Every structure is written in C-alpha cells, then in structure tokens.
C-alpha atoms as a PDB file:
ATOM      1  CA  HIS A   1      81.931 156.500   6.961  1.00  0.00           C
ATOM      2  CA  THR A   2      80.165 154.088   9.516  1.00  0.00           C
ATOM      3  CA  ARG A   3      76.952 154.292   7.379  1.00  0.00           C
ATOM      4  CA  LYS A   4      78.767 153.334   4.232  1.00  0.00           C
ATOM      5  CA  ALA A   5      80.550 150.470   6.068  1.00  0.00           C
ATOM      6  CA  LEU A   6      77.226 149.285   7.468  1.00  0.00           C
ATOM      7  CA  ARG A   7      75.658 149.454   3.775  1.00  0.00           C
ATOM      8  CA  ALA A   8      78.449 147.458   2.699  1.00  0.00           C
ATOM      9  CA  LEU A   9      77.694 144.448   4.717  1.00  0.00           C
ATOM     10  CA  ASP A  10      75.670 141.417   3.131  1.00  0.00           C
ATOM     11  CA  PHE A  11      73.307 141.368   6.137  1.00  0.00           C
ATOM     12  CA  LEU A  12      72.684 143.452   9.169  1.00  0.00           C
ATOM     13  CA  LEU A  13      70.691 142.365  12.079  1.00  0.00           C
ATOM     14  CA  VAL A  14      70.101 144.529  15.118  1.00  0.00           C
ATOM     15  CA  GLN A  15      68.492 143.748  18.266  1.00  0.00           C
ATOM     16  CA  ASP A  16      67.526 146.862  20.622  1.00  0.00           C
ATOM     17  CA  ILE A  17      64.887 148.373  22.624  1.00  0.00           C
ATOM     18  CA  PHE A  18      64.617 151.530  20.195  1.00  0.00           C
ATOM     19  CA  MET A  19      64.818 152.272  16.483  1.00  0.00           C
ATOM     20  CA  THR A  20      68.318 153.715  16.708  1.00  0.00           C
ATOM     21  CA  GLU A  21      70.502 155.179  13.677  1.00  0.00           C
ATOM     22  CA  THR A  22      72.175 151.834  13.387  1.00  0.00           C
ATOM     23  CA  ALA A  23      68.859 149.956  13.562  1.00  0.00           C
ATOM     24  CA  GLU A  24      67.431 152.185  10.690  1.00  0.00           C
ATOM     25  CA  LEU A  25      70.261 150.498   8.398  1.00  0.00           C
ATOM     26  CA  ALA A  26      69.262 146.866   9.522  1.00  0.00           C
ATOM     27  CA  ASP A  27      67.987 144.369   7.196  1.00  0.00           C
ATOM     28  CA  VAL A  28      66.086 143.073  10.276  1.00  0.00           C
ATOM     29  CA  VAL A  29      65.454 144.518  13.761  1.00  0.00           C
ATOM     30  CA  LEU A  30      64.604 142.328  16.677  1.00  0.00           C
ATOM     31  CA  PRO A  31      62.784 144.281  19.290  1.00  0.00           C
ATOM     32  CA  ALA A  32      64.276 143.522  22.661  1.00  0.00           C
ATOM     33  CA  ALA A  33      62.843 143.898  26.101  1.00  0.00           C
ATOM     34  CA  CYS A  34      64.454 146.733  28.399  1.00  0.00           C
ATOM     35  CA  PHE A  35      66.158 145.999  31.926  1.00  0.00           C
ATOM     36  CA  ALA A  36      62.815 146.287  33.848  1.00  0.00           C
ATOM     37  CA  GLU A  37      60.872 144.108  31.390  1.00  0.00           C
ATOM     38  CA  LYS A  38      62.946 140.749  32.094  1.00  0.00           C
ATOM     39  CA  ASP A  39      64.009 138.486  34.746  1.00  0.00           C
ATOM     40  CA  GLY A  40      67.610 137.471  35.318  1.00  0.00           C
ATOM     41  CA  THR A  41      70.722 138.506  37.116  1.00  0.00           C
ATOM     42  CA  PHE A  42      73.148 141.375  37.110  1.00  0.00           C
ATOM     43  CA  THR A  43      77.059 141.214  38.237  1.00  0.00           C
ATOM     44  CA  ASN A  44      78.605 144.273  39.179  1.00  0.00           C
ATOM     45  CA  THR A  45      82.474 144.991  39.313  1.00  0.00           C
ATOM     46  CA  GLU A  46      82.787 143.687  42.829  1.00  0.00           C
ATOM     47  CA  ARG A  47      81.739 140.243  41.391  1.00  0.00           C
ATOM     48  CA  ARG A  48      78.291 140.456  43.133  1.00  0.00           C
ATOM     49  CA  VAL A  49      75.550 138.495  41.385  1.00  0.00           C
ATOM     50  CA  GLN A  50      72.121 140.143  41.950  1.00  0.00           C
ATOM     51  CA  ARG A  51      68.753 139.382  40.843  1.00  0.00           C
ATOM     52  CA  VAL A  52      66.918 141.303  38.260  1.00  0.00           C
ATOM     53  CA  ARG A  53      62.861 141.072  38.393  1.00  0.00           C
ATOM     54  CA  LYS A  54      60.412 141.653  35.711  1.00  0.00           C
ATOM     55  CA  ALA A  55      58.357 144.824  36.665  1.00  0.00           C
ATOM     56  CA  LEU A  56      56.489 145.323  33.442  1.00  0.00           C
ATOM     57  CA  GLN A  57      55.548 143.320  30.487  1.00  0.00           C
ATOM     58  CA  PRO A  58      57.458 144.026  27.117  1.00  0.00           C
ATOM     59  CA  PRO A  59      55.618 146.353  24.831  1.00  0.00           C
ATOM     60  CA  GLY A  60      54.276 145.140  21.338  1.00  0.00           C
ATOM     61  CA  GLU A  61      56.565 142.319  19.855  1.00  0.00           C
ATOM     62  CA  ALA A  62      59.514 143.050  22.193  1.00  0.00           C
ATOM     63  CA  ARG A  63      60.857 139.940  23.823  1.00  0.00           C
ATOM     64  CA  GLU A  64      63.509 139.094  26.481  1.00  0.00           C
ATOM     65  CA  ASP A  65      67.003 138.568  25.095  1.00  0.00           C
ATOM     66  CA  TRP A  66      67.438 134.898  26.035  1.00  0.00           C
ATOM     67  CA  ARG A  67      64.032 134.128  24.407  1.00  0.00           C
ATOM     68  CA  ILE A  68      65.280 135.852  21.175  1.00  0.00           C
ATOM     69  CA  LEU A  69      68.330 133.775  21.188  1.00  0.00           C
ATOM     70  CA  VAL A  70      66.866 130.645  22.114  1.00  0.00           C
ATOM     71  CA  ASP A  71      64.250 130.712  19.225  1.00  0.00           C
ATOM     72  CA  LEU A  72      66.878 131.705  16.711  1.00  0.00           C
ATOM     73  CA  SER A  73      69.052 128.901  17.835  1.00  0.00           C
ATOM     74  CA  LYS A  74      66.035 126.486  17.227  1.00  0.00           C
ATOM     75  CA  ARG A  75      65.430 127.751  13.798  1.00  0.00           C
ATOM     76  CA  ILE A  76      69.085 127.332  12.615  1.00  0.00           C
ATOM     77  CA  GLY A  77      68.956 123.599  14.049  1.00  0.00           C
ATOM     78  CA  TYR A  78      69.954 123.652  17.569  1.00  0.00           C
ATOM     79  CA  HIS A  79      67.400 123.430  20.359  1.00  0.00           C
ATOM     80  CA  THR A  80      68.636 124.364  23.714  1.00  0.00           C
ATOM     81  CA  GLY A  81      65.714 123.453  25.699  1.00  0.00           C
ATOM     82  CA  HIS A  82      65.836 126.361  28.152  1.00  0.00           C
ATOM     83  CA  GLU A  83      62.645 127.480  29.264  1.00  0.00           C
ATOM     84  CA  SER A  84      63.668 130.210  31.673  1.00  0.00           C
ATOM     85  CA  ALA A  85      66.545 132.464  32.672  1.00  0.00           C
ATOM     86  CA  ALA A  86      67.064 130.473  35.854  1.00  0.00           C
ATOM     87  CA  GLU A  87      67.903 127.448  33.630  1.00  0.00           C
ATOM     88  CA  ILE A  88      70.380 129.289  31.572  1.00  0.00           C
ATOM     89  CA  PHE A  89      72.010 130.665  34.933  1.00  0.00           C
ATOM     90  CA  GLN A  90      72.302 127.086  36.203  1.00  0.00           C
ATOM     91  CA  GLU A  91      73.900 125.956  32.904  1.00  0.00           C
ATOM     92  CA  MET A  92      76.474 128.925  33.212  1.00  0.00           C
ATOM     93  CA  GLY A  93      77.337 127.253  36.753  1.00  0.00           C
ATOM     94  CA  ARG A  94      77.863 123.996  35.236  1.00  0.00           C
ATOM     95  CA  LEU A  95      80.346 125.386  32.922  1.00  0.00           C
ATOM     96  CA  TRP A  96      82.049 127.664  35.060  1.00  0.00           C
ATOM     97  CA  PRO A  97      82.542 126.450  38.605  1.00  0.00           C
ATOM     98  CA  ALA A  98      82.905 130.141  40.137  1.00  0.00           C
ATOM     99  CA  LEU A  99      79.151 130.288  39.689  1.00  0.00           C
ATOM    100  CA  GLU A 100      78.258 126.808  40.308  1.00  0.00           C
ATOM    101  CA  GLY A 101      77.063 127.291  44.011  1.00  0.00           C
ATOM    102  CA  ILE A 102      74.642 130.152  43.183  1.00  0.00           C
ATOM    103  CA  ARG A 103      70.974 129.650  42.559  1.00  0.00           C
ATOM    104  CA  TYR A 104      67.980 132.014  42.198  1.00  0.00           C
ATOM    105  CA  SER A 105      66.848 130.867  45.457  1.00  0.00           C
ATOM    106  CA  ARG A 106      69.901 131.805  47.229  1.00  0.00           C
ATOM    107  CA  LEU A 107      69.740 135.305  45.615  1.00  0.00           C
ATOM    108  CA  GLU A 108      66.279 136.096  47.108  1.00  0.00           C
ATOM    109  CA  ALA A 109      68.215 136.953  50.319  1.00  0.00           C
ATOM    110  CA  GLY A 110      70.704 139.057  48.775  1.00  0.00           C
ATOM    111  CA  GLY A 111      73.466 139.223  46.302  1.00  0.00           C
ATOM    112  CA  LEU A 112      76.438 136.619  46.245  1.00  0.00           C
ATOM    113  CA  GLN A 113      80.130 137.233  45.274  1.00  0.00           C
ATOM    114  CA  TRP A 114      81.710 134.637  42.991  1.00  0.00           C
ATOM    115  CA  PRO A 115      83.680 132.348  43.223  1.00  0.00           C
ATOM    116  CA  CYS A 116      80.988 130.606  44.998  1.00  0.00           C
ATOM    117  CA  PRO A 117      81.567 126.808  44.168  1.00  0.00           C
ATOM    118  CA  THR A 118      79.092 125.087  46.236  1.00  0.00           C
ATOM    119  CA  THR A 119      75.487 125.645  47.418  1.00  0.00           C
ATOM    120  CA  SER A 120      76.625 125.940  50.997  1.00  0.00           C
ATOM    121  CA  HIS A 121      79.677 128.607  50.136  1.00  0.00           C
ATOM    122  CA  PRO A 122      78.923 132.038  51.519  1.00  0.00           C
ATOM    123  CA  GLY A 123      80.539 133.588  48.333  1.00  0.00           C
ATOM    124  CA  THR A 124      84.099 135.240  48.232  1.00  0.00           C
ATOM    125  CA  GLU A 125      84.110 138.857  49.813  1.00  0.00           C
ATOM    126  CA  PHE A 126      87.803 139.429  48.915  1.00  0.00           C
ATOM    127  CA  LEU A 127      89.286 137.818  45.784  1.00  0.00           C
ATOM    128  CA  TYR A 128      92.934 136.648  46.262  1.00  0.00           C
ATOM    129  CA  LYS A 129      92.734 137.762  49.935  1.00  0.00           C
ATOM    130  CA  GLY A 130      95.749 135.276  50.665  1.00  0.00           C
ATOM    131  CA  GLY A 131      97.725 136.214  47.751  1.00  0.00           C
ATOM    132  CA  PHE A 132      97.969 135.719  44.062  1.00  0.00           C
ATOM    133  CA  PRO A 133      98.128 132.273  42.518  1.00  0.00           C
ATOM    134  CA  ARG A 134     100.936 133.216  40.228  1.00  0.00           C
ATOM    135  CA  GLY A 135     102.598 135.815  42.519  1.00  0.00           C
ATOM    136  CA  LYS A 136     102.712 139.425  42.124  1.00  0.00           C
ATOM    137  CA  VAL A 137     102.602 140.979  38.604  1.00  0.00           C
ATOM    138  CA  PRO A 138     105.388 143.509  37.957  1.00  0.00           C
ATOM    139  CA  PHE A 139     104.622 146.898  36.782  1.00  0.00           C
ATOM    140  CA  THR A 140     106.464 148.027  33.573  1.00  0.00           C
ATOM    141  CA  ALA A 141     107.122 151.656  32.963  1.00  0.00           C
ATOM    142  CA  VAL A 142     106.713 152.864  29.534  1.00  0.00           C
ATOM    143  CA  PRO A 143     108.097 156.225  28.335  1.00  0.00           C
ATOM    144  CA  TYR A 144     105.928 158.830  26.835  1.00  0.00           C
ATOM    145  CA  GLU A 145     105.944 158.866  23.089  1.00  0.00           C
ATOM    146  CA  ALA A 146     104.496 162.083  21.052  1.00  0.00           C
ATOM    147  CA  PRO A 147     101.931 160.937  18.665  1.00  0.00           C
ATOM    148  CA  ARG A 148     103.242 160.423  15.082  1.00  0.00           C
ATOM    149  CA  VAL A 149     100.579 162.320  13.362  1.00  0.00           C
ATOM    150  CA  TRP A 150     100.651 166.091  14.568  1.00  0.00           C
ATOM    151  CA  THR A 151      99.418 169.298  13.138  1.00  0.00           C
ATOM    152  CA  ASP A 152     100.315 171.104  10.043  1.00  0.00           C
ATOM    153  CA  GLU A 153      99.552 174.036   7.868  1.00  0.00           C
ATOM    154  CA  HIS A 154      96.539 172.162   6.512  1.00  0.00           C
ATOM    155  CA  TYR A 155      95.135 170.842  10.004  1.00  0.00           C
ATOM    156  CA  PRO A 156      96.402 173.276  12.587  1.00  0.00           C
ATOM    157  CA  PHE A 157      94.280 172.043  15.585  1.00  0.00           C
ATOM    158  CA  ILE A 158      94.162 168.856  17.620  1.00  0.00           C
ATOM    159  CA  MET A 159      90.565 167.537  18.058  1.00  0.00           C
ATOM    160  CA  ASN A 160      90.148 165.805  21.440  1.00  0.00           C
ATOM    161  CA  THR A 161      86.899 163.583  21.774  1.00  0.00           C
ATOM    162  CA  GLY A 162      84.974 162.261  24.901  1.00  0.00           C
ATOM    163  CA  ARG A 163      81.893 162.508  27.013  1.00  0.00           C
ATOM    164  CA  ASN A 164      80.132 165.193  28.854  1.00  0.00           C
ATOM    165  CA  LEU A 165      78.185 164.822  32.185  1.00  0.00           C
ATOM    166  CA  PHE A 166      74.788 164.379  30.844  1.00  0.00           C
ATOM    167  CA  GLN A 167      74.688 162.223  27.865  1.00  0.00           C
ATOM    168  CA  TYR A 168      75.887 158.462  27.814  1.00  0.00           C
ATOM    169  CA  HIS A 169      78.229 157.196  25.032  1.00  0.00           C
ATOM    170  CA  TYR A 170      76.411 157.699  21.634  1.00  0.00           C
ATOM    171  CA  GLY A 171      73.168 159.096  23.113  1.00  0.00           C
ATOM    172  CA  SER A 172      70.994 156.157  21.746  1.00  0.00           C
ATOM    173  CA  MET A 173      69.165 155.849  25.115  1.00  0.00           C
ATOM    174  CA  THR A 174      69.809 159.147  27.163  1.00  0.00           C
ATOM    175  CA  ARG A 175      68.835 161.482  24.093  1.00  0.00           C
ATOM    176  CA  ARG A 176      65.353 160.209  24.414  1.00  0.00           C
ATOM    177  CA  ALA A 177      65.059 161.661  27.931  1.00  0.00           C
ATOM    178  CA  GLU A 178      63.249 164.973  27.661  1.00  0.00           C
ATOM    179  CA  PRO A 179      64.947 166.577  30.803  1.00  0.00           C
ATOM    180  CA  ILE A 180      68.327 165.626  29.512  1.00  0.00           C
ATOM    181  CA  GLU A 181      67.893 166.893  25.920  1.00  0.00           C
ATOM    182  CA  ALA A 182      66.335 170.318  27.289  1.00  0.00           C
ATOM    183  CA  HIS A 183      69.726 170.601  29.355  1.00  0.00           C
ATOM    184  CA  ALA A 184      72.283 168.931  26.802  1.00  0.00           C
ATOM    185  CA  GLY A 185      70.599 168.182  23.666  1.00  0.00           C
ATOM    186  CA  GLN A 186      72.517 170.027  21.201  1.00  0.00           C
ATOM    187  CA  ALA A 187      75.899 169.227  19.741  1.00  0.00           C
ATOM    188  CA  TYR A 188      78.773 171.532  20.444  1.00  0.00           C
ATOM    189  CA  MET A 189      82.566 172.108  19.767  1.00  0.00           C
ATOM    190  CA  GLU A 190      84.694 173.750  22.780  1.00  0.00           C
ATOM    191  CA  MET A 191      87.315 176.387  21.368  1.00  0.00           C
ATOM    192  CA  ASN A 192      89.775 178.405  23.308  1.00  0.00           C
ATOM    193  CA  PRO A 193      88.934 182.236  23.345  1.00  0.00           C
ATOM    194  CA  GLN A 194      92.219 183.288  21.877  1.00  0.00           C
ATOM    195  CA  ASP A 195      91.808 180.866  18.702  1.00  0.00           C
ATOM    196  CA  ALA A 196      88.191 182.233  18.404  1.00  0.00           C
ATOM    197  CA  ALA A 197      89.241 185.630  18.311  1.00  0.00           C
ATOM    198  CA  ASP A 198      92.095 185.036  15.892  1.00  0.00           C
ATOM    199  CA  MET A 199      89.634 183.448  13.579  1.00  0.00           C
ATOM    200  CA  GLY A 200      86.724 185.826  14.046  1.00  0.00           C
ATOM    201  CA  ILE A 201      84.522 183.087  15.762  1.00  0.00           C
ATOM    202  CA  SER A 202      82.022 183.875  18.358  1.00  0.00           C
ATOM    203  CA  GLU A 203      79.847 181.876  20.873  1.00  0.00           C
ATOM    204  CA  GLY A 204      77.171 180.109  18.965  1.00  0.00           C
ATOM    205  CA  ASP A 205      78.665 180.386  15.473  1.00  0.00           C
ATOM    206  CA  ARG A 206      78.716 177.356  13.441  1.00  0.00           C
ATOM    207  CA  VAL A 207      81.876 175.831  11.893  1.00  0.00           C
ATOM    208  CA  ARG A 208      83.041 172.997   9.648  1.00  0.00           C
ATOM    209  CA  VAL A 209      85.484 170.859  11.116  1.00  0.00           C
ATOM    210  CA  THR A 210      87.541 168.727   8.832  1.00  0.00           C
ATOM    211  CA  SER A 211      90.040 165.990   9.158  1.00  0.00           C
ATOM    212  CA  VAL A 212      91.674 163.797   6.601  1.00  0.00           C
ATOM    213  CA  ARG A 213      88.970 161.327   7.005  1.00  0.00           C
ATOM    214  CA  GLY A 214      85.776 163.602   7.108  1.00  0.00           C
ATOM    215  CA  SER A 215      83.910 166.606   7.776  1.00  0.00           C
ATOM    216  CA  MET A 216      81.082 167.851   9.909  1.00  0.00           C
ATOM    217  CA  GLU A 217      79.272 171.056  11.138  1.00  0.00           C
ATOM    218  CA  VAL A 218      78.752 172.008  14.773  1.00  0.00           C
ATOM    219  CA  GLY A 219      78.078 175.034  16.998  1.00  0.00           C
ATOM    220  CA  VAL A 220      81.020 176.723  19.074  1.00  0.00           C
ATOM    221  CA  ARG A 221      81.422 177.012  22.956  1.00  0.00           C
ATOM    222  CA  VAL A 222      84.105 179.565  23.646  1.00  0.00           C
ATOM    223  CA  THR A 223      85.762 178.546  26.881  1.00  0.00           C
ATOM    224  CA  ARG A 224      89.207 178.450  28.627  1.00  0.00           C
ATOM    225  CA  ARG A 225      88.413 174.637  29.360  1.00  0.00           C
ATOM    226  CA  VAL A 226      90.565 173.876  26.190  1.00  0.00           C
ATOM    227  CA  ARG A 227      93.851 175.007  25.549  1.00  0.00           C
ATOM    228  CA  SER A 228      94.811 177.206  22.452  1.00  0.00           C
ATOM    229  CA  GLY A 229      95.418 174.821  19.530  1.00  0.00           C
ATOM    230  CA  GLU A 230      93.047 172.161  20.986  1.00  0.00           C
ATOM    231  CA  VAL A 231      89.160 171.661  20.578  1.00  0.00           C
ATOM    232  CA  PHE A 232      87.011 169.281  22.204  1.00  0.00           C
ATOM    233  CA  VAL A 233      83.801 167.521  20.729  1.00  0.00           C
ATOM    234  CA  PRO A 234      81.522 165.365  22.642  1.00  0.00           C
ATOM    235  CA  LEU A 235      80.724 162.135  20.847  1.00  0.00           C
ATOM    236  CA  HIS A 236      77.016 161.771  21.678  1.00  0.00           C
ATOM    237  CA  TYR A 237      75.405 163.388  18.942  1.00  0.00           C
ATOM    238  CA  ALA A 238      74.667 161.691  15.566  1.00  0.00           C
ATOM    239  CA  GLU A 239      74.011 165.047  13.748  1.00  0.00           C
ATOM    240  CA  SER A 240      77.620 166.276  14.422  1.00  0.00           C
ATOM    241  CA  ALA A 241      79.357 162.753  14.722  1.00  0.00           C
ATOM    242  CA  ALA A 242      82.756 163.313  16.178  1.00  0.00           C
ATOM    243  CA  ASN A 243      83.930 159.785  15.170  1.00  0.00           C
ATOM    244  CA  LEU A 244      83.430 160.714  11.303  1.00  0.00           C
ATOM    245  CA  LEU A 245      86.840 162.486  11.924  1.00  0.00           C
ATOM    246  CA  THR A 246      88.827 160.384  13.960  1.00  0.00           C
ATOM    247  CA  ASP A 247      91.430 158.271  12.271  1.00  0.00           C
ATOM    248  CA  ASP A 248      92.425 154.652  13.381  1.00  0.00           C
ATOM    249  CA  ARG A 249      95.611 154.592  11.337  1.00  0.00           C
ATOM    250  CA  GLN A 250      98.035 155.374  14.195  1.00  0.00           C
ATOM    251  CA  LEU A 251      98.245 152.839  16.707  1.00  0.00           C
ATOM    252  CA  ASP A 252     100.306 152.582  20.044  1.00  0.00           C
ATOM    253  CA  GLU A 253     103.004 150.010  19.310  1.00  0.00           C
ATOM    254  CA  HIS A 254     102.511 148.675  23.051  1.00  0.00           C
ATOM    255  CA  SER A 255      98.603 148.378  23.379  1.00  0.00           C
ATOM    256  CA  SER A 256      97.529 148.819  19.677  1.00  0.00           C
ATOM    257  CA  THR A 257      95.133 151.574  20.829  1.00  0.00           C
ATOM    258  CA  PRO A 258      94.153 154.009  18.179  1.00  0.00           C
ATOM    259  CA  GLY A 259      94.943 157.839  18.573  1.00  0.00           C
ATOM    260  CA  PHE A 260      91.344 158.872  18.598  1.00  0.00           C
ATOM    261  CA  LYS A 261      92.248 161.742  21.051  1.00  0.00           C
ATOM    262  CA  VAL A 262      94.763 163.311  18.704  1.00  0.00           C
ATOM    263  CA  THR A 263      93.205 164.095  15.455  1.00  0.00           C
ATOM    264  CA  PRO A 264      94.529 166.850  13.436  1.00  0.00           C
ATOM    265  CA  VAL A 265      91.811 169.061  12.213  1.00  0.00           C
ATOM    266  CA  ARG A 266      91.094 172.309  10.292  1.00  0.00           C
ATOM    267  CA  ILE A 267      88.190 174.715  11.235  1.00  0.00           C
ATOM    268  CA  GLU A 268      86.224 177.201   8.999  1.00  0.00           C
ATOM    269  CA  ALA A 269      83.628 179.459  10.147  1.00  0.00           C
ATOM    270  CA  ILE A 270      80.380 178.802   8.233  1.00  0.00           C
ATOM    271  CA  SER A 271      77.736 181.159   9.756  1.00  0.00           C
ATOM    272  CA  LYS A 272      77.107 183.485  12.497  1.00  0.00           C
ATOM    273  CA  GLU A 273      73.711 182.399  13.782  1.00  0.00           C
ATOM    274  CA  HIS A 274      74.820 182.872  17.406  1.00  0.00           C
ATOM    275  CA  ASP A 275      72.313 179.980  18.395  1.00  0.00           C
ATOM    276  CA  THR A 276      74.314 179.091  21.419  1.00  0.00           C
ATOM    277  CA  PRO A 277      74.581 175.367  21.823  1.00  0.00           C
END
C-alpha cells in the first residue's frame, strides 16, 4: 500500500545516505553525508547543544545536508548566502533568543544548555527551576475505552506491532550491520503455544497473516511472551512489512492516535519448512 501511494505522487525526492526501499521509488535521490562526515551541532533531550565535527570526507557525490539545501534554495531563486554550518547556527540564534548566546567557539569547551540568551550566559541547567511561567498544568484522567474494532470469526487474532532489541525502526540503517543481521536479520511473528498447537503450527513454519487492509507472509516463533489470541510482529523487516496490515481508520477520540497496536488478523499456515527465524 505504501509503494502504491508513493508511486501515485507526482514527484518524489529522497535525500538519504543509502539506497533505501523508499529511495528506490524516487524520481531523484540526493546522496547525503552521514553524521561522521559533516560539521554541525547536536542538541539532546536535556537541551544541551554540543559540537559535531567531521571525521571523514563524504564518499562519491554525497554532500552535507546544509549544502544540499542551500544549493536547492539558490536554484529556485533564493540565495541564503550561507557558507558554513556555523553561519546557519548563528542565524538560528538571531531568530530564537534561547540560542542567541551560543557560539561554536564557546562549544569547544563543552556543551551549553539553552536558554542561553547572551554570550556571557552560562546556560540553563534546570528549566523552570523557579516555577512554571503559566503555573502548574493539571493532569486529566481519561477512562479506558476498548477499541471499537475487535476480533470476529473472519479475523480472530489481534496483531500487535513494535520493535525488537536489535533493529532500529524500519531497519534501513541497522539492517546494513552484519553482526546485527547475523543475530536478528530474519522477520518473525510471535505466537502463543496454545494457539500454535490448536492450528497445527510449529516453530519455524511460515504463515500468511491477513487483515482487512493487506496480507504478508512470515515465519513463526512459538513463545509464551504473547497471550493466547494475540500475535506480535516487529516492524523492521521490509520483506514481512507489518504496516501493510495495520489500519488507521480507528482513531482515539482524545488524541487522534491510530489504533496500530490492535489490528484484527487471521492466520493461515502455508508451509512447514521449519526454518526457525
């Protein structure tokens, strides 16, 4: 479904450091530099701005992100005039006072936490140490409501999706690491032993998982990690893409979050290869 949606676009441009599955569908691919191939800054979740320093030259025609954007901007008629990542960071400070006092020269001695409004300011270790500007925000309890879409005779299982310990998100980067692939490089579905026994499914068998939205094939892991009536499929593997099955039609009325974790599915055994994933 995702591929069909991408093909329906008038124009698709992808900027990435690898030829990913999405990049293969693009009209234009702009080769970017990775983190070790560019200068800049990194801001972590404690608001600490730190320097990133280039260790290697980008290979081939790969370029730093800011250079690509500056060049594209110039070609469509707006010349930013930026010549370095440091200049761009200073412009960010002019536009956002929380960064105004941070300079690359100050970051040589270590990171600084925003807000840092002047070049003599030491940075702000604790945000809202003296209290919140608008007072305390009240917490509102919301009662649990069961999903409106649940299992039936056609789709008797609930499929939950998520991540495993070794791969990252959709695997476009981590699946290129041979040690990770050697340990966790094969797609799988976790299924409760009682459900597997009832369906005559064994460890390593391949099954077809189908929802109202789509279908995929995957190998089975029999485990008590999942409850009877539920299965778990990690979302890292393009060859068994769990998100082909998830459905965004059911939205939480408070947060508008899709019910991706409760997808009704049916499971059919298709082979007994016993190729344990």
